[in-house]
PDB file of N, CA and C in Angstrom:
ATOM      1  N   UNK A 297      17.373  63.255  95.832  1.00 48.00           N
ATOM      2  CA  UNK A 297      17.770  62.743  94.541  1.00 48.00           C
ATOM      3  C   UNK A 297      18.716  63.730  93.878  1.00 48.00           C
ATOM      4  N   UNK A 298      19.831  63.101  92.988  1.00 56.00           N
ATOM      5  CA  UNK A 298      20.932  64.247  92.719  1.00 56.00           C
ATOM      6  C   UNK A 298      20.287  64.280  90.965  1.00 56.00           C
ATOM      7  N   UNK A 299      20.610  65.783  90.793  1.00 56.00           N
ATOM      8  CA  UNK A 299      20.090  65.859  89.605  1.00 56.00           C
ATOM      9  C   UNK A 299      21.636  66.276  88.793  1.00 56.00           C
ATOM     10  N   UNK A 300      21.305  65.902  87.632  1.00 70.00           N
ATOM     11  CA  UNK A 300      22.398  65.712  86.332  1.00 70.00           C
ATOM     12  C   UNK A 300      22.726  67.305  85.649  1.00 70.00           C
ATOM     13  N   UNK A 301      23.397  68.104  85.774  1.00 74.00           N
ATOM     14  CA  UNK A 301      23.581  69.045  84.973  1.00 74.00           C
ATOM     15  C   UNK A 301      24.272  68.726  83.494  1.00 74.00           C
ATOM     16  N   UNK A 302      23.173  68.887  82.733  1.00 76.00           N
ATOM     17  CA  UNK A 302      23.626  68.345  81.251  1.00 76.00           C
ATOM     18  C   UNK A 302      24.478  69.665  80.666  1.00 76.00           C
ATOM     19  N   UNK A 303      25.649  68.731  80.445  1.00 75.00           N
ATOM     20  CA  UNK A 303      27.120  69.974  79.331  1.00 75.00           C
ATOM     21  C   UNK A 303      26.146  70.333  78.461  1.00 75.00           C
ATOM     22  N   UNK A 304      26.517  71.486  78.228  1.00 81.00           N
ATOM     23  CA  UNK A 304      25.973  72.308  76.179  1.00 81.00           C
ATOM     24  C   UNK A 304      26.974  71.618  75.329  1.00 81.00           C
ATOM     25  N   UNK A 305      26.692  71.548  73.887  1.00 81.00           N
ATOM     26  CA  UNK A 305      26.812  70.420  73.324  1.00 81.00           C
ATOM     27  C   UNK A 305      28.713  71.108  73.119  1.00 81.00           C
ATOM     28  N   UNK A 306      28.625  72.230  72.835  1.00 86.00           N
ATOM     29  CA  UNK A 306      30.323  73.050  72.932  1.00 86.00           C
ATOM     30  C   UNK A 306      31.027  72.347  73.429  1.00 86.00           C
ATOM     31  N   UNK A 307      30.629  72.397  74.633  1.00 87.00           N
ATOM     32  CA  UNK A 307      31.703  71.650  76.181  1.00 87.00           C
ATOM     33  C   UNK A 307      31.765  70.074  75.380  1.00 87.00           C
ATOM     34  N   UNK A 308      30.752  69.436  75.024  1.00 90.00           N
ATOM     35  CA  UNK A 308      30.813  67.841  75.302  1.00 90.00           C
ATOM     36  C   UNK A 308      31.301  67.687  73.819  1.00 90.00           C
ATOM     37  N   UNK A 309      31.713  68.933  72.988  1.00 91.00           N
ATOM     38  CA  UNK A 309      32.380  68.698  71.790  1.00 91.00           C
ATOM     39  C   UNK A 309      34.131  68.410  71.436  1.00 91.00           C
ATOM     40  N   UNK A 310      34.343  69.812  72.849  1.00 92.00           N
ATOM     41  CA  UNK A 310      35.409  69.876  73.103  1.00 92.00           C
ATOM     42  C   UNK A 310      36.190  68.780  74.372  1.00 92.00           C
ATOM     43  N   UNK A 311      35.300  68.334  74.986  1.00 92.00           N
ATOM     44  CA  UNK A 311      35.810  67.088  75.760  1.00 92.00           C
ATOM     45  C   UNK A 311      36.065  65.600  75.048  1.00 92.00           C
ATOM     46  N   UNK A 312      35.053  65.461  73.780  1.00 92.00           N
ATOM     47  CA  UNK A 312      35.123  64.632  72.768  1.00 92.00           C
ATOM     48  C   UNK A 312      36.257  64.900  72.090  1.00 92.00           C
ATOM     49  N   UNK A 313      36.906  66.225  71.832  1.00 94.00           N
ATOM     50  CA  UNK A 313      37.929  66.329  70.936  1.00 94.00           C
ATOM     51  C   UNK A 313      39.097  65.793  71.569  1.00 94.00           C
ATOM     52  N   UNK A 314      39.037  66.277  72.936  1.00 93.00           N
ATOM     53  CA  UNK A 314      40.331  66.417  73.881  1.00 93.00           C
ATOM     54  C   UNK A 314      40.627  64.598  74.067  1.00 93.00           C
ATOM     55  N   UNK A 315      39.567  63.564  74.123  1.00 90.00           N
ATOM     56  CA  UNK A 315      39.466  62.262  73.932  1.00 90.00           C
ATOM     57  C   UNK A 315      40.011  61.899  73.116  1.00 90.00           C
ATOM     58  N   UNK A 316      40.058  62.443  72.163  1.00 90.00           N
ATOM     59  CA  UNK A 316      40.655  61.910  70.658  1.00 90.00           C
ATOM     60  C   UNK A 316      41.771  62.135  70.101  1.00 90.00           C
ATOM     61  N   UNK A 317      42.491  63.477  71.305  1.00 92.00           N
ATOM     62  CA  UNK A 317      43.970  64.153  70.953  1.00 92.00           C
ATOM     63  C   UNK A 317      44.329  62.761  72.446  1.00 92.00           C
ATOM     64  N   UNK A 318      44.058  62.562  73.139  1.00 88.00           N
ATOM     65  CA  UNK A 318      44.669  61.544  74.043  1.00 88.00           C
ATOM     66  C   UNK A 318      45.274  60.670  73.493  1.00 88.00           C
ATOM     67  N   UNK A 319      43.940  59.529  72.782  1.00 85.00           N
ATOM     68  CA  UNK A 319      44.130  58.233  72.732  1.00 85.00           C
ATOM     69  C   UNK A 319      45.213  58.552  71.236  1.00 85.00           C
ATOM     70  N   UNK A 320      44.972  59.495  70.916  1.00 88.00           N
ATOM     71  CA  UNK A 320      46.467  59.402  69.365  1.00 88.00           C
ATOM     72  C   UNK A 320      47.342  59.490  70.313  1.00 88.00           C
ATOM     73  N   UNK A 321      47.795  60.356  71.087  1.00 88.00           N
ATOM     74  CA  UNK A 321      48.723  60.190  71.950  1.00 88.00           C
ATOM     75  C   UNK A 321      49.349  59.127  72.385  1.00 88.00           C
ATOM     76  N   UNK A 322      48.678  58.766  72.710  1.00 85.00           N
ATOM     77  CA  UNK A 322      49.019  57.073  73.191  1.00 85.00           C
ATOM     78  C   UNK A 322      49.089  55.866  72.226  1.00 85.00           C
ATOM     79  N   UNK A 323      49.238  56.323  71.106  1.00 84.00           N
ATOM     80  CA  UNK A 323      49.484  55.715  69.815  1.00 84.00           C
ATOM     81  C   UNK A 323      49.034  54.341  70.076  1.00 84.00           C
ATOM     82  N   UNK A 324      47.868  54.016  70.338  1.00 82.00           N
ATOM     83  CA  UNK A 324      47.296  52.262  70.932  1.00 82.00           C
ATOM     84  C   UNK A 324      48.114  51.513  71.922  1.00 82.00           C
ATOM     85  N   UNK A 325      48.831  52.098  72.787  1.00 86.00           N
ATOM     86  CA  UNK A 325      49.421  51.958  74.517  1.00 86.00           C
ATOM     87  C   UNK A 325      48.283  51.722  75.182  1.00 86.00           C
ATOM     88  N   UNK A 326      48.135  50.976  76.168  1.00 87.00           N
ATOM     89  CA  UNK A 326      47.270  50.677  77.136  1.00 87.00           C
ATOM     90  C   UNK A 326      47.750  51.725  78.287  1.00 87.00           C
ATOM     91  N   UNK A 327      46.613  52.274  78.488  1.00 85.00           N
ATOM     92  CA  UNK A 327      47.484  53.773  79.734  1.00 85.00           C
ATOM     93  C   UNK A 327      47.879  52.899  80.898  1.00 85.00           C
ATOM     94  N   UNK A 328      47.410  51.697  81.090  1.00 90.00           N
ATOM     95  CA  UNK A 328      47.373  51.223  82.318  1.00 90.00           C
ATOM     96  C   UNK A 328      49.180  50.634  82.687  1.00 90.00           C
ATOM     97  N   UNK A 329      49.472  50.426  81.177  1.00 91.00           N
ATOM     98  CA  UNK A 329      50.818  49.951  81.274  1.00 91.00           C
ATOM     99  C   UNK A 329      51.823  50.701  81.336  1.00 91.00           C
ATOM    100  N   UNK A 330      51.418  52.266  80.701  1.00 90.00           N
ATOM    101  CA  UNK A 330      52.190  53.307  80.751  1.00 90.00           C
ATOM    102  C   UNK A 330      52.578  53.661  81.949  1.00 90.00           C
ATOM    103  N   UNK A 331      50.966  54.253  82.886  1.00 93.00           N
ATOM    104  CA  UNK A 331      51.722  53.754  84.387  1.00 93.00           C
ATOM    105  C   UNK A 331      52.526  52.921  84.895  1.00 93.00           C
ATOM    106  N   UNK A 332      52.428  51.720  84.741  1.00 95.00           N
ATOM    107  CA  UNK A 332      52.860  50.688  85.660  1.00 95.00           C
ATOM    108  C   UNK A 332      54.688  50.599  84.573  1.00 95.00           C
ATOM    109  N   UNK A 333      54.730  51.446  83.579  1.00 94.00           N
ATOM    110  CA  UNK A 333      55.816  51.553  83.659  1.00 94.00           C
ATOM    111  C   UNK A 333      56.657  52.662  84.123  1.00 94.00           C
ATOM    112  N   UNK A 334      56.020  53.901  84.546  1.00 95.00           N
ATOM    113  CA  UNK A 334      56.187  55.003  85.151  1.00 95.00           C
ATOM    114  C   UNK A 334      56.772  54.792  86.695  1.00 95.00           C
ATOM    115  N   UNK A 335      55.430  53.817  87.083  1.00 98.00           N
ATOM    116  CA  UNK A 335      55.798  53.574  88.463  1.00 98.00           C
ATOM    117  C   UNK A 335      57.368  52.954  88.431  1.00 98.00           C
ATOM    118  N   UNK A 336      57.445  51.762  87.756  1.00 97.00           N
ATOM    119  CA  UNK A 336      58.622  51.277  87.679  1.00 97.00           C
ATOM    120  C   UNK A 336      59.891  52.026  87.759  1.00 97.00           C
ATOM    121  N   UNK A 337      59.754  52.900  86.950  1.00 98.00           N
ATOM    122  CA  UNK A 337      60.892  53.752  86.501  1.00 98.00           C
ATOM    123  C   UNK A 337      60.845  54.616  87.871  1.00 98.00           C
ATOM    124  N   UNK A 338      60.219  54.892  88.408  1.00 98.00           N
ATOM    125  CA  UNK A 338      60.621  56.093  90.252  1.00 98.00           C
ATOM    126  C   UNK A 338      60.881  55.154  90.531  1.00 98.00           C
ATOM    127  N   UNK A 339      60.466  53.957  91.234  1.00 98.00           N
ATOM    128  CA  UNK A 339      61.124  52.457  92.020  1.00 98.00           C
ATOM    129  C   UNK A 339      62.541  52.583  92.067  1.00 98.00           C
ATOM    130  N   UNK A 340      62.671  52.401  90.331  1.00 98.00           N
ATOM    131  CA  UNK A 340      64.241  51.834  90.138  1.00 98.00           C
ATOM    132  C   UNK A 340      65.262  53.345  90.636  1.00 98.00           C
ATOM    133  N   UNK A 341      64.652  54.864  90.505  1.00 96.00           N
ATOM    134  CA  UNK A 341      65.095  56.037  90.349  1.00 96.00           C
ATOM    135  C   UNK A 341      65.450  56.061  91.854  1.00 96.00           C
ATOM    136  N   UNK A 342      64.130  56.036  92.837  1.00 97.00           N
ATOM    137  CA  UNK A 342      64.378  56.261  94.154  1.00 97.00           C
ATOM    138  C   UNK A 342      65.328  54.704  94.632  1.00 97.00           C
ATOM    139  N   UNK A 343      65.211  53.968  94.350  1.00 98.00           N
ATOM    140  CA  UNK A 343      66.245  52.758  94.722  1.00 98.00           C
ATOM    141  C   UNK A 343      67.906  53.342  94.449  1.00 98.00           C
ATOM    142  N   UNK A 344      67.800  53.685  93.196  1.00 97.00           N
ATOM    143  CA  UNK A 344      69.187  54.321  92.949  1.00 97.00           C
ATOM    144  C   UNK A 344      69.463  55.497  93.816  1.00 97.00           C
ATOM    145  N   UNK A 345      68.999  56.224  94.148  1.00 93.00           N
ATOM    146  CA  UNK A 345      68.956  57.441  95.087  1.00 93.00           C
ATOM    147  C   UNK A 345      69.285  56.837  96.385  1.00 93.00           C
ATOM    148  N   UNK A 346      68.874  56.000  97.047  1.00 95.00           N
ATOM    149  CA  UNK A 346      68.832  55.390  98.345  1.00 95.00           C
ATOM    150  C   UNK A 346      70.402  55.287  98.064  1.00 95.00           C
ATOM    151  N   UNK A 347      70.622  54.110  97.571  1.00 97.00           N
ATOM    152  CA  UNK A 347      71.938  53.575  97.260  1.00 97.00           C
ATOM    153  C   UNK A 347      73.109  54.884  97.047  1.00 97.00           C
ATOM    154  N   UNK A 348      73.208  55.362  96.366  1.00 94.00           N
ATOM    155  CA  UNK A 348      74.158  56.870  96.130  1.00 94.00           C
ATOM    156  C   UNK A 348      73.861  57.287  97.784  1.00 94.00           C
ATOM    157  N   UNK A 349      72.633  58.100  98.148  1.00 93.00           N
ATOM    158  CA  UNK A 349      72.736  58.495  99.666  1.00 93.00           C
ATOM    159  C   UNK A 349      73.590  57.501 100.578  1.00 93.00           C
ATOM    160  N   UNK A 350      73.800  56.418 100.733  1.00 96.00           N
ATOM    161  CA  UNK A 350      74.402  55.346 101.455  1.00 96.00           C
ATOM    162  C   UNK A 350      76.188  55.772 100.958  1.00 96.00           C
ATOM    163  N   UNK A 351      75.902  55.400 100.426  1.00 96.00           N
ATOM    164  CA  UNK A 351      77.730  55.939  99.238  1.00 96.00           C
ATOM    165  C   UNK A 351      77.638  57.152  99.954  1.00 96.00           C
ATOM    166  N   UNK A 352      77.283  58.489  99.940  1.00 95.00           N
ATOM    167  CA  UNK A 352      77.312  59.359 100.265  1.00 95.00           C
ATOM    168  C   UNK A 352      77.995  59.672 102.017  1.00 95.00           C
ATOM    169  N   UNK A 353      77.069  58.897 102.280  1.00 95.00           N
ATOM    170  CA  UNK A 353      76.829  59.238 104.267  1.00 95.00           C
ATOM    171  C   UNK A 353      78.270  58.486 104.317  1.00 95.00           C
ATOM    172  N   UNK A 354      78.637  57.197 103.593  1.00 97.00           N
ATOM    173  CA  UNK A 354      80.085  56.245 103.847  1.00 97.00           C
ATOM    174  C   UNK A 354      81.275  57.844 104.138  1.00 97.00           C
ATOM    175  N   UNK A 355      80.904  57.985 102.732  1.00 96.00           N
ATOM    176  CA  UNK A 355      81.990  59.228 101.967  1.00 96.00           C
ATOM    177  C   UNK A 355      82.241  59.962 103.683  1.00 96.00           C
ATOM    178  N   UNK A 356      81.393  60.685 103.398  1.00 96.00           N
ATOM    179  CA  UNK A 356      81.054  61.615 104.503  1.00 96.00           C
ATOM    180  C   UNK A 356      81.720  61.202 106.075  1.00 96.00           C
ATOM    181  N   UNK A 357      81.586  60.116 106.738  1.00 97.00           N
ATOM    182  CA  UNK A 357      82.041  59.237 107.487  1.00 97.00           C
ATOM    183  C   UNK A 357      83.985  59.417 107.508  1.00 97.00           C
ATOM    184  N   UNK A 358      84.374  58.560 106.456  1.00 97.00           N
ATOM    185  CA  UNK A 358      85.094  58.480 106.096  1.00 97.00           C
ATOM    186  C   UNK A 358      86.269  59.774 106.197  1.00 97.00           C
ATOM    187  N   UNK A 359      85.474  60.780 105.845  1.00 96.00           N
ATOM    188  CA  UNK A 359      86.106  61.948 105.693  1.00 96.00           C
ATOM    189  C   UNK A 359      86.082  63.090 106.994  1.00 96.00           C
ATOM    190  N   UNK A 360      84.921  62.385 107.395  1.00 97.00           N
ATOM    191  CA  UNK A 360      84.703  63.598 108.472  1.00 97.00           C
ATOM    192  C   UNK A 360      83.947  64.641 108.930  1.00 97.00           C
ATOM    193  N   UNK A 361      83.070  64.515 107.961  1.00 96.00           N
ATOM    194  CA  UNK A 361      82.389  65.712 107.182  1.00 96.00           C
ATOM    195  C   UNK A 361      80.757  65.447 107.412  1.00 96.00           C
ATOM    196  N   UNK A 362      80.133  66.323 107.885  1.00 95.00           N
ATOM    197  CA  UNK A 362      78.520  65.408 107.717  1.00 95.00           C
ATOM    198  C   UNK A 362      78.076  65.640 105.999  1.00 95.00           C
ATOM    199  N   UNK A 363      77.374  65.209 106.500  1.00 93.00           N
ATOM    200  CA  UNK A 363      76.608  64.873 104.563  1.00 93.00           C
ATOM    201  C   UNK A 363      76.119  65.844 104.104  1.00 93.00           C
ATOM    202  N   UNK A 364      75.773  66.906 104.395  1.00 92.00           N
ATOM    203  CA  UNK A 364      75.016  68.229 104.241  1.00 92.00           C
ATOM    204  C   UNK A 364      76.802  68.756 103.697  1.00 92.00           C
ATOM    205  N   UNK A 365      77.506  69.006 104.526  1.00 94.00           N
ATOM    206  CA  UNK A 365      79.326  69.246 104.052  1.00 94.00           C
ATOM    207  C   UNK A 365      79.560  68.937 102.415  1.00 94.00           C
ATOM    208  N   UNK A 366      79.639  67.638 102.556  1.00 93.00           N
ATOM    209  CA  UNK A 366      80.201  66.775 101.284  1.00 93.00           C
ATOM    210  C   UNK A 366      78.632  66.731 100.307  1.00 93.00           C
ATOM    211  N   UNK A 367      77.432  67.605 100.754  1.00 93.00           N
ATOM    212  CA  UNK A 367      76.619  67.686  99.061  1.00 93.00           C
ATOM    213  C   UNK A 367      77.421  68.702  98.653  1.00 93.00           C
ATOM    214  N   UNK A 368      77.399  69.973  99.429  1.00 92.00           N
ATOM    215  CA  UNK A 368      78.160  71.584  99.371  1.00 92.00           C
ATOM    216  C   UNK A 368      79.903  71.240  98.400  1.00 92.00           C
ATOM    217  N   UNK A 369      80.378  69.855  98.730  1.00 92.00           N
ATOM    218  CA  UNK A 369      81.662  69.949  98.192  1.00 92.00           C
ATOM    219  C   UNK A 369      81.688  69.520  96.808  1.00 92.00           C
ATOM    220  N   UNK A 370      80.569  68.635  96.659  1.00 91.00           N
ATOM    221  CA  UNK A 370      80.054  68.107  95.520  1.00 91.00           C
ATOM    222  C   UNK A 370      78.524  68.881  94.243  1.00 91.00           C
ATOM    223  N   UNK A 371      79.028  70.009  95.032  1.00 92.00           N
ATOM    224  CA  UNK A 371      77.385  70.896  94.322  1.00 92.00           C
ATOM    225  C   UNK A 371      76.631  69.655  93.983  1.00 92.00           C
ATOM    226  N   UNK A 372      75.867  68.983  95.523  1.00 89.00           N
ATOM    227  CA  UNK A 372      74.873  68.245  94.821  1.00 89.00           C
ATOM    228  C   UNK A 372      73.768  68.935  95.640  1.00 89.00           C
ATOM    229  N   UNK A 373      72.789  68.511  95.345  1.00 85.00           N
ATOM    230  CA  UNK A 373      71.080  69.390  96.301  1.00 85.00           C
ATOM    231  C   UNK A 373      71.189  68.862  97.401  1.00 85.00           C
ATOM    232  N   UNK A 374      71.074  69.650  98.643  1.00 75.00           N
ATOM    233  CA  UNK A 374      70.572  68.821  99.922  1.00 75.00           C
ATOM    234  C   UNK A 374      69.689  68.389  99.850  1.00 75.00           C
ATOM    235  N   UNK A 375      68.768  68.905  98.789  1.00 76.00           N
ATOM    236  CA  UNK A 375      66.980  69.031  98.741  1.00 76.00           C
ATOM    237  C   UNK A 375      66.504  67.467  97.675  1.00 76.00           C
ATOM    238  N   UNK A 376      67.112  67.538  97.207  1.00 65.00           N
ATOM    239  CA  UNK A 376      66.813  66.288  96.161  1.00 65.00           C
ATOM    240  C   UNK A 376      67.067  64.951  96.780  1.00 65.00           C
TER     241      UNK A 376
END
């Protein structure tokens, strides 16, 4: 049988507080939507990223150059 280690009332004062600096936070937002607009927003971010990389590799092609070349000509991140 698992037994319950009960917080001192400190801890379960300050976890109560930290509850209450949240939900102001969230000025009556449903967190659930906040995500699901978060998610949205990388979707559309990494979609745009795909697309530019494609533009990119064309460029690159085009020119001659591998793509690692033409980030270096363009100070863009290889890494990003």
């Amino acid at each position: 049988m698992e037994s319950k280690e009960k917080l001192p009332d400190d801890d379960v004062s300050k976890l109560q507080e930290d509850i209450r600096t949240l939900e102001a936070t969230l000025e009556g937002e449903d967190p659930k939507k906040i995500v699901s607009q978060h998610i949205k927003l990388l979707q559309d971010y990494n979609e745009a990223k795909d697309k530019a990389q494609v533009l990119i590799g064309r460029i690159a092609t085009l020119k001659g150059v591998s793509i690692k070349q033409l980030h270096e000509e363009y100070d863009l991140d290889v890494e990003d």
